[in-house]
Coordinates of C-alpha atoms in Angstrom, one line a residue:
Chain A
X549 CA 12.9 48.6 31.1
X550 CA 11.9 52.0 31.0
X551 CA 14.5 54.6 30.9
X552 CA 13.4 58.5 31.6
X553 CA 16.0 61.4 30.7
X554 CA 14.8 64.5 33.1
X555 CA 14.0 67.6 30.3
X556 CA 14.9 70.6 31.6
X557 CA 16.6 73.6 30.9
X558 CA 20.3 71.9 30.3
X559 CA 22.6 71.2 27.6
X560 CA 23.6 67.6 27.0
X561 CA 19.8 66.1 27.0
X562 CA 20.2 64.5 23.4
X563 CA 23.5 63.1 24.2
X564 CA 22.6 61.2 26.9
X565 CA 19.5 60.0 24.8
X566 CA 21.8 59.2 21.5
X567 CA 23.7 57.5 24.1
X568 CA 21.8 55.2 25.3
X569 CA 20.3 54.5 21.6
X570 CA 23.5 53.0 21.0
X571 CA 23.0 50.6 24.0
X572 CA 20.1 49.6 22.3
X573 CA 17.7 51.4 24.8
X574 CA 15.1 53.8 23.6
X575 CA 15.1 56.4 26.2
X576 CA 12.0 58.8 27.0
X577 CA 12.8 62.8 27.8
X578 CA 10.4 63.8 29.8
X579 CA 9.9 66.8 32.7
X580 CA 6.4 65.3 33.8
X581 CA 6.3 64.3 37.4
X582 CA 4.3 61.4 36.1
X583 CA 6.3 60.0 33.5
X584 CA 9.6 60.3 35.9
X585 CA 7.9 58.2 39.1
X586 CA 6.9 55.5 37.0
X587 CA 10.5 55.2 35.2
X588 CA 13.2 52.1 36.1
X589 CA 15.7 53.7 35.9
X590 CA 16.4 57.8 35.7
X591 CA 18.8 60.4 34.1
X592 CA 19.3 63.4 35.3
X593 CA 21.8 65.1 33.2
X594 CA 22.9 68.9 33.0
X595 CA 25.2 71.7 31.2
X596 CA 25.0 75.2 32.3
X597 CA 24.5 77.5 35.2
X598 CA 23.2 75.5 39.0
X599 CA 21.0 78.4 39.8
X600 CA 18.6 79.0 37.1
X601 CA 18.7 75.5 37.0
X602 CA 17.8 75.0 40.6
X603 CA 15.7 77.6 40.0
X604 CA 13.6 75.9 37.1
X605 CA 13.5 72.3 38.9
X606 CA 11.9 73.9 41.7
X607 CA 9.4 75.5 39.8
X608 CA 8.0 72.2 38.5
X609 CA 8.6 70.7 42.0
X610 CA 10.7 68.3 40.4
X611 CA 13.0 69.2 43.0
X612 CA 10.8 67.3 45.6
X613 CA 10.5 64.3 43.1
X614 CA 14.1 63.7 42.4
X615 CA 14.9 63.6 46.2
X616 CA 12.1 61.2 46.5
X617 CA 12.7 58.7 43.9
X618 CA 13.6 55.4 45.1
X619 CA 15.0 54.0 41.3
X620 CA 17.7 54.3 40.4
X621 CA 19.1 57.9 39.5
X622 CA 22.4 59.0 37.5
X623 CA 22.9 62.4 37.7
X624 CA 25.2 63.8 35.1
X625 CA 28.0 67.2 35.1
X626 CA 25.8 69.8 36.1
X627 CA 23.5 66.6 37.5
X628 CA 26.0 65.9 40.0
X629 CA 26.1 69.2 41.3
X630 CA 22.9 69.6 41.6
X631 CA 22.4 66.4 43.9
X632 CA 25.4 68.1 46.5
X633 CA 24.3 70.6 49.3
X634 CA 25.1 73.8 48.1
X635 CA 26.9 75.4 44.8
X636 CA 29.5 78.4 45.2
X637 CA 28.1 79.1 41.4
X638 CA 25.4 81.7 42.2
X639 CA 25.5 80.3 45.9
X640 CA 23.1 78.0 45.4
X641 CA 21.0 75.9 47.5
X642 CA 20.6 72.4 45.4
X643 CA 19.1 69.1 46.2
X644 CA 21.0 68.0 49.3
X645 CA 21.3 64.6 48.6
X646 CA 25.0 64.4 49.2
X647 CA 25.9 66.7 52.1
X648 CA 28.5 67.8 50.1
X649 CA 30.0 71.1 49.3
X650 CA 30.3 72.2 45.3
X651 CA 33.2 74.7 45.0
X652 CA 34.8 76.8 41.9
X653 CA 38.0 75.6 40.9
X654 CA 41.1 77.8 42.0
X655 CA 42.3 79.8 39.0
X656 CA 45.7 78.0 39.3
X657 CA 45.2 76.8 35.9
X658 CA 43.1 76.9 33.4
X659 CA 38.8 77.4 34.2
X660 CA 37.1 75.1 33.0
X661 CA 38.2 71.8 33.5
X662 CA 38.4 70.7 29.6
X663 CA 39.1 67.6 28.4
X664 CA 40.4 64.2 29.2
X665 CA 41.1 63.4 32.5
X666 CA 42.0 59.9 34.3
X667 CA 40.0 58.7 37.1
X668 CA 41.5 56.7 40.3
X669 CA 40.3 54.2 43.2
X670 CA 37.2 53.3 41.7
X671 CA 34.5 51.3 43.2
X672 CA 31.4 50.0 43.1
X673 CA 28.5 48.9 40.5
X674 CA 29.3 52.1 38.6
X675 CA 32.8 51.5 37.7
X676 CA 33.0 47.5 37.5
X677 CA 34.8 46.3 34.5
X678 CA 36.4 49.7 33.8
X679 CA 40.2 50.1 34.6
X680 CA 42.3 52.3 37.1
X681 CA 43.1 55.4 35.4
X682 CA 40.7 55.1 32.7
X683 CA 40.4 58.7 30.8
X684 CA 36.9 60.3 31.0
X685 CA 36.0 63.3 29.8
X686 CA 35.5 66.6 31.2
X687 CA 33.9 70.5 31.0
X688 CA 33.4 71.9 34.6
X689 CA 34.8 74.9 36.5
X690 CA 33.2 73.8 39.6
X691 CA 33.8 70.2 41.5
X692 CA 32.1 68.4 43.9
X693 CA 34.9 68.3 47.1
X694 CA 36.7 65.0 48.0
X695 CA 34.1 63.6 50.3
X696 CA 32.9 59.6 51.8
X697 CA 30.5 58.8 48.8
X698 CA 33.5 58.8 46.4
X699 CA 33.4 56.0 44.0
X700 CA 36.6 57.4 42.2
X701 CA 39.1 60.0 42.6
X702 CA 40.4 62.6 40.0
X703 CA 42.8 65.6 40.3
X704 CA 43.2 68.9 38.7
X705 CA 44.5 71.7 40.4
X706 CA 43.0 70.0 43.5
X707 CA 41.7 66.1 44.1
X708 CA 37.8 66.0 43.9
X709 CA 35.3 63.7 43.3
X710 CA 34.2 62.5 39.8
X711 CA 31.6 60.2 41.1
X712 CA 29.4 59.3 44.1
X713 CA 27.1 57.1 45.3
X714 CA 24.3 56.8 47.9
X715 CA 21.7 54.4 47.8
X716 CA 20.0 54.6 44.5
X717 CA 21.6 57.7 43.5
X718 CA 24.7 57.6 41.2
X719 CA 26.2 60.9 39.8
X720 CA 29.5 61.5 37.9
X721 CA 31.2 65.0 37.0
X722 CA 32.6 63.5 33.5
X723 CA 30.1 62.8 30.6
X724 CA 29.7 59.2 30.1
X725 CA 27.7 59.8 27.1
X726 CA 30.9 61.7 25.6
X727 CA 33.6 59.0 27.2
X728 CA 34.5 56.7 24.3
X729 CA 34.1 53.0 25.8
X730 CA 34.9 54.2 29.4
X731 CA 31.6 55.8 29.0
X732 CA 29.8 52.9 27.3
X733 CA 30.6 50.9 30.0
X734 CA 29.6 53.3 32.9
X735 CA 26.1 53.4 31.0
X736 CA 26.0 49.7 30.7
X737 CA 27.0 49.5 34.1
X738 CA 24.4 52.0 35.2
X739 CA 20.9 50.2 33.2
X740 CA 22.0 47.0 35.0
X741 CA 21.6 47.8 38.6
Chain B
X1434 CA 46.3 64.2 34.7
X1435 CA 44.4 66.3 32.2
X1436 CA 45.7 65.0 28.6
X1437 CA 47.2 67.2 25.5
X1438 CA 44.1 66.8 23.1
X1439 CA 44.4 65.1 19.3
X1440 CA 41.6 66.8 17.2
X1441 CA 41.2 65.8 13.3
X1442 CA 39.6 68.4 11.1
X1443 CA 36.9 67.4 8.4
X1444 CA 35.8 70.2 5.9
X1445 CA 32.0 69.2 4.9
X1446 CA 30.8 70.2 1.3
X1447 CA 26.9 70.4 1.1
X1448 CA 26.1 68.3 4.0
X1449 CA 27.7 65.0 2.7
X1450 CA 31.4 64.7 1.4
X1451 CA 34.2 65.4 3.4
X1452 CA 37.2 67.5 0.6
X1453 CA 40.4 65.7 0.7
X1454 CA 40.3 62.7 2.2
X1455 CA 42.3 59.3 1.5
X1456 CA 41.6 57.3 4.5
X1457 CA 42.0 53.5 4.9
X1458 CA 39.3 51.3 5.9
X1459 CA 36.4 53.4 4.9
X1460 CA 34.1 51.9 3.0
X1461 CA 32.6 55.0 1.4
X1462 CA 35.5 57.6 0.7
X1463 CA 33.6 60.9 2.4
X1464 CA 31.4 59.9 4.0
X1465 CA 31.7 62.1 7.3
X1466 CA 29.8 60.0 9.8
X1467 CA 32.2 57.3 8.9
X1468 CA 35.2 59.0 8.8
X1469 CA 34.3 60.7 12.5
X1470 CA 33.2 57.4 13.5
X1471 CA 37.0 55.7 12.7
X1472 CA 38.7 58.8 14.1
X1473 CA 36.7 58.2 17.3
X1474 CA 37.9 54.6 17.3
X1475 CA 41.6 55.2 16.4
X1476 CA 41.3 57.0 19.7
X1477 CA 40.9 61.4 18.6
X1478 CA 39.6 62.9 21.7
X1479 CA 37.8 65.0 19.8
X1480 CA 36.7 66.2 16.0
X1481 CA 35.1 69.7 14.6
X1482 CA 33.5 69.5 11.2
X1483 CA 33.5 72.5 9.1
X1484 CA 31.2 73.2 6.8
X1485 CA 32.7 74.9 3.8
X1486 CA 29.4 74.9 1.8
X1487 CA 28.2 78.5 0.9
X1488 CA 24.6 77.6 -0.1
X1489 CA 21.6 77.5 1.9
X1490 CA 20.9 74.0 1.0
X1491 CA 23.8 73.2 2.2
X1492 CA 23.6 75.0 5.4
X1493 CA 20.4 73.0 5.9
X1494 CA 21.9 69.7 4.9
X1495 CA 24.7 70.4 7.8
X1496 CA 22.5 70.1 10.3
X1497 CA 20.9 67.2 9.3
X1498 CA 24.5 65.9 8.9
X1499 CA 25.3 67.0 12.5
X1500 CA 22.0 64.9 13.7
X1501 CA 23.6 61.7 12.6
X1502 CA 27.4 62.4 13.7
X1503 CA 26.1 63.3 17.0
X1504 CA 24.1 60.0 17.1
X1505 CA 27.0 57.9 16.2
X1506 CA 30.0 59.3 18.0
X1507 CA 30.7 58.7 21.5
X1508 CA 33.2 61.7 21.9
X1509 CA 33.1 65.2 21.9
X1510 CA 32.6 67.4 18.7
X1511 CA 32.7 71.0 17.6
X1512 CA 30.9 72.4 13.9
X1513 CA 31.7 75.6 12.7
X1514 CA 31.9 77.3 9.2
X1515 CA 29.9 80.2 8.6
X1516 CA 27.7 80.3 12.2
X1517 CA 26.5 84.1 12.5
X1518 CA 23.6 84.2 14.6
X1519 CA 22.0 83.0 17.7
X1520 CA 19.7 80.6 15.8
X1521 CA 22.3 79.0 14.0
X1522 CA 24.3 78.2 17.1
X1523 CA 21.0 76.9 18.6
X1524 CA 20.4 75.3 15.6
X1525 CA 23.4 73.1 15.6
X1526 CA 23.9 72.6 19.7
X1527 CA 20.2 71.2 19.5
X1528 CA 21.2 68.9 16.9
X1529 CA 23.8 67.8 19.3
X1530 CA 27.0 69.4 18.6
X1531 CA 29.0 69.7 21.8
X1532 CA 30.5 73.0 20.9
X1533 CA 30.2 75.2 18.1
X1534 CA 33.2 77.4 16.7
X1535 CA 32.8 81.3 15.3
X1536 CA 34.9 82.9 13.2
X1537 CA 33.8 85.7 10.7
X1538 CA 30.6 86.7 12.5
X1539 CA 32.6 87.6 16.1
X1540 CA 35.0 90.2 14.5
X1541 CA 32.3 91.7 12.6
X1542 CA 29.9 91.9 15.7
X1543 CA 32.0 90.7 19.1
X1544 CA 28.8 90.9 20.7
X1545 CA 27.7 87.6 19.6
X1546 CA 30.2 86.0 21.7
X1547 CA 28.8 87.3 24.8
X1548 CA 24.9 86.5 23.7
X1549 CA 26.3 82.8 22.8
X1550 CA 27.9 82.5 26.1
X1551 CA 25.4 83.8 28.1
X1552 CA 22.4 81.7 26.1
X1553 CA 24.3 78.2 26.0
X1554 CA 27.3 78.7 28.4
X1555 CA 31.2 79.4 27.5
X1556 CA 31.8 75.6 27.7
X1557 CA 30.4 75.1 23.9
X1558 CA 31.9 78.2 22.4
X1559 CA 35.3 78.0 20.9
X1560 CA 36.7 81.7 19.1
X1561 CA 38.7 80.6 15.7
X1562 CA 41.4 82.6 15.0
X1563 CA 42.8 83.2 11.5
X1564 CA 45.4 85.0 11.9
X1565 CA 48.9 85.9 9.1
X1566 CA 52.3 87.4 10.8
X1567 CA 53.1 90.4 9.3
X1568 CA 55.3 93.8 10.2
X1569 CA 55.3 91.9 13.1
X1570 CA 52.3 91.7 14.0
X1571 CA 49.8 88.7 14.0
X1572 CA 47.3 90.4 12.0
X1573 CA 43.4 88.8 12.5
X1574 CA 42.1 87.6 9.3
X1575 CA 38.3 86.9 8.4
X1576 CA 36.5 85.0 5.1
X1577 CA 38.5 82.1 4.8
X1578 CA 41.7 84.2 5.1
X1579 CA 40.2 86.8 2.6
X1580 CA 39.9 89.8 4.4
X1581 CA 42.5 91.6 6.6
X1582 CA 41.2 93.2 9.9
X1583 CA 42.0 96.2 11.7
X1584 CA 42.4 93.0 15.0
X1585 CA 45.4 91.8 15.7
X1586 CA 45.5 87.9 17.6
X1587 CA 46.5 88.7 20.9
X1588 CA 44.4 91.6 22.0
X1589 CA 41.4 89.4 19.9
X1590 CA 41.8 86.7 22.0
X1591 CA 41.8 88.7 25.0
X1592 CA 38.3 90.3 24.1
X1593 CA 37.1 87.2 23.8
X1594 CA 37.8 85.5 26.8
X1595 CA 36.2 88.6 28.4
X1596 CA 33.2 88.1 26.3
X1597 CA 32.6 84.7 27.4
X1598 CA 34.5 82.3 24.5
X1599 CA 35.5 79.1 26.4
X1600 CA 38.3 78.2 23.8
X1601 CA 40.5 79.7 20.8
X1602 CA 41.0 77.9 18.3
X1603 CA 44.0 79.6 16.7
X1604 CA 45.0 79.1 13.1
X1605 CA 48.5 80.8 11.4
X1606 CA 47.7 81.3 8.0
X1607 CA 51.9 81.7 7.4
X1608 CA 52.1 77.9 8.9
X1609 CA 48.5 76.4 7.5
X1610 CA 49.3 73.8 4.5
X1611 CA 53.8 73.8 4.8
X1612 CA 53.5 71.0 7.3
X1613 CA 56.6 72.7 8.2
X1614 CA 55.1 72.4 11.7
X1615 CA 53.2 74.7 13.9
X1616 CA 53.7 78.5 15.1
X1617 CA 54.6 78.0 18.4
X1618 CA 55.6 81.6 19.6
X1619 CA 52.2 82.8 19.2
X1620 CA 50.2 79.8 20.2
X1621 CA 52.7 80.1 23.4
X1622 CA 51.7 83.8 23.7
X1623 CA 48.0 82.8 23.7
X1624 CA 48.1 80.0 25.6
X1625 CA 50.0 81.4 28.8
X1626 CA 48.2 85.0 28.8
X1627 CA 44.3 83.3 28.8
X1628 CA 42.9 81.2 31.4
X1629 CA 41.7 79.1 28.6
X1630 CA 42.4 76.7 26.7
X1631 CA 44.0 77.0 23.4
X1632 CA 44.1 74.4 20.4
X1633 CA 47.0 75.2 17.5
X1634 CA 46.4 74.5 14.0
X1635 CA 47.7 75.0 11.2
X1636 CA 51.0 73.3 9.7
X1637 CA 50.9 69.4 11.4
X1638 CA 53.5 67.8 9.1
X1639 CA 55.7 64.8 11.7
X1640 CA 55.2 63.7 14.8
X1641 CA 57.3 65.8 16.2
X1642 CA 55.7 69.0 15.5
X1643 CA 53.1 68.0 17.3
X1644 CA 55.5 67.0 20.3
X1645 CA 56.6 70.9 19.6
X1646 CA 53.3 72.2 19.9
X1647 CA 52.7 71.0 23.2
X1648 CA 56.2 71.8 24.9
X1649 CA 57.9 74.6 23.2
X1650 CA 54.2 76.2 22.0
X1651 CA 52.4 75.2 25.5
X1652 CA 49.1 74.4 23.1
X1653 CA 46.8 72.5 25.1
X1654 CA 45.1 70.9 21.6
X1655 CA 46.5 70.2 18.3
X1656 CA 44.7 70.6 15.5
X1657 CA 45.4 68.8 11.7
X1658 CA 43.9 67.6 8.8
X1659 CA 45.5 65.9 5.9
X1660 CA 48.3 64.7 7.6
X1661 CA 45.5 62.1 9.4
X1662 CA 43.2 62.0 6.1
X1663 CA 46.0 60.9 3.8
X1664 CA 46.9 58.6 6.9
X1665 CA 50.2 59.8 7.0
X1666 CA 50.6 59.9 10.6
X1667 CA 47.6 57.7 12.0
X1668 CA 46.7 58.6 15.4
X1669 CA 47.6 55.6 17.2
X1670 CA 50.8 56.3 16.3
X1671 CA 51.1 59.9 17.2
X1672 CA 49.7 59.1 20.7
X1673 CA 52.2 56.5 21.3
X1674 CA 55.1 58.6 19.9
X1675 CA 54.0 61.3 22.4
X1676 CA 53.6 59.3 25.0
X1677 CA 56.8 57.9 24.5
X1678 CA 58.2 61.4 24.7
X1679 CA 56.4 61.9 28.6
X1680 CA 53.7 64.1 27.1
X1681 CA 50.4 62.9 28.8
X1682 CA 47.9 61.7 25.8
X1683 CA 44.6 59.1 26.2
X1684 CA 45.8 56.1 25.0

């Protein structure tokens, strides 16, 4: 099985790859469109700013391919973002595969959202064989709203959604590669669908 | 609900040993990757590695140290100790730290912060504070603890969040070493002025001063070293204390 890592300009890259190494699966990091198509399975992870980001996808027309691919996809943080309709941050046009609206958290409490957080009504391939209210962890100040592709449910200052699903493409807000064994399992979870 | 964070401190001496440490079931006393490693599995939600080495050997050998914590552990981590410069922070985040901590180097030129922040994003940058109450005052230290400033803690940390730091990682040099327990008026102060997130350290002695920390000092991390290297409070423990006592910990 081939795993590809999307290279781009993000944080977060050799996480996800040191990750998976310690599932056992040697991923490749790659921003050639080449490389990505032919991949099983594809990570697209992410840490930093949704603009420049869009900005620098788009420039290698990896925008196009990511929409297109029919594998399946995990988009990660930033990733998830990315995969919604449009970011408050920079209002920014992203990928549109969710039509779903990316907003900045109220400043209620604290900004970012840092740390260890439970996630709630989990479903799906993702999620099977972790526990309600497992603890995942967190570093956004933007969240993806509550919306139908939800396969869990987390709060702070308001409910949003840590994950979401639509056909082949997966995305969580947390950082499976930085989860303990919640995250182990996601990542299992994920290379076996 | 977000959790109150446990986070163990190792000091790293030329890229290998960690100073200090007594821990059970390690098989090689020191050895950082190890000792991160068991921290990660006794359930710490995170860890920050300082590097106390002064040499540039050792500086070198750190980051090839970070390059095999970061492939072992599967939570977050923080290095610090000495960074002053953009290439050091990139450096060390390339070698997969998840956030890097700057002491010295910020007070001397608070412009870093802001070129940190804006290069790799406030997420991975955490201000340390050393700071010694005084005249009243909580008076900003630098070297180790060395060197007085002309800063004082809260206007510090203040300029900082401005700048772009995404954490403060606050350190009472009156408190650091009694294990007489924490200072929780200042950490307080900090940690209800700034709309980030503040982790106390400095004086961890019983379970309960950690139970402190987090009520009376609002401290949304905690900080220690010995008390977990010598295993005199193992982290199980303390979570399940806390817990006990309705603060909300990952268990």
């Amino acid at each position: 099985m081939s795993v590809v890592i999307i290279k781009y300009n993000a944080g977060n890259v050799q996480s996800v790859y040191n990750a998976l190494k310690r599932l056992n699966v040697e991923a490749v990091v790659s921003d050639e469109p080449q490389v990505i198509s032919n991949a099983d399975k594809v990570i697209f992870p992410g840490v930093g700013e949704a603009s420049s980001a869009m900005a620098y996808l788009k420039e290698r027309e990896l925008d196009k391919l990511i929409k297109g691919l029919t594998v399946p996809i995990l988009g990660v943080c930033l990733g998830l973002q990315l995969m919604c309709a449009y970011s408050e941050e920079e209002d920014t046009e992203c990928l549109n595969i969710f039509p779903v609206q990316v907003k900045k958290f109220p400043p209620e409490d604290k900004v970012p959202h840092m740390g260890w957080n439970t996630v709630y009504n989990l479903k799906g391939k993702l999620f099977q064989g972790v526990a309600e209210n497992s603890y995942a962890y967190f570093v956004h100040s933007y969240y993806a709203e509550s919306n139908e592709y939800a396969v869990a449910e987390s709060h702070y200052i308001v409910d949003f959604s840590p994950a979401i699903h639509k056909d082949n493409f997966y995305a969580t807000q947390f950082h499976p590669e930085k989860s303990a064994e919640t995250g182990v399992r996601l990542l299992n979870n994920f290379l076996r669908i | 609900m977000l959790t109150k964070r446990i986070i163990p401190c190792l000091d790293i001496r030329d890229g290998k040993t960690v100073k200090g440490v007594n821990f059970v079931n390690i098989r090689e006393a020191g050895d950082p990757v190890e000792l991160g490693a068991a921290y990660a599995e006794q359930g710490a939600d995170e860890l920050v590695f300082l590097d106390i080495t002064a040499t540039i050997e050792g500086r070198n050998a750190f980051a090839e140290l970070v390059k095999e914590i970061a492939a072992e552990l599967n939570i977050p981590f923080t290095v610090g100790g000495g960074i002053s410069s953009e290439k050091d922070v990139s450096l060390l985040l390339e070698a997969g730290a998840d956030k890097i901590s700057i002491n010295s180097a910020a007070v001397i030129e608070p412009g870093l912060i802001d070129r940190i922040a804006k290069n790799f994003g406030s997420q991975c940058v955490v201000l340390a504070i050393d700071t010694r109450f005084d005249r009243n005052l909580w008076q900003v230290y630098v070297h180790g603890g060395r060197t007085p400033t002309e800063r004082y803690a809260p206007e510090w940390a203040k300029e900082a969040v401005e700048r772009g730091a995404g954490e403060i990682l606050l350190t009472s040099m009156n408190h650091d070493g009694t294990k007489n327990g924490f200072a929780l008026d200042i950490t307080k102060e900090l940690s209800r002025s700034l709309p980030i997130p503040v982790i106390a350290s400095g004086g961890a002695g019983t379970e309960e001063h950690f139970y402190d920390v987090f009520t009376k000092g609002e401290a949304d991390a905690a900080l220690a070293a010995s008390i977990f290297h010598f295993g005199e409070i193992p982290i199980p423990d303390l979570k399940k204390y806390l817990h006990e006592k309705h603060i909300t910990v990952r268990l």
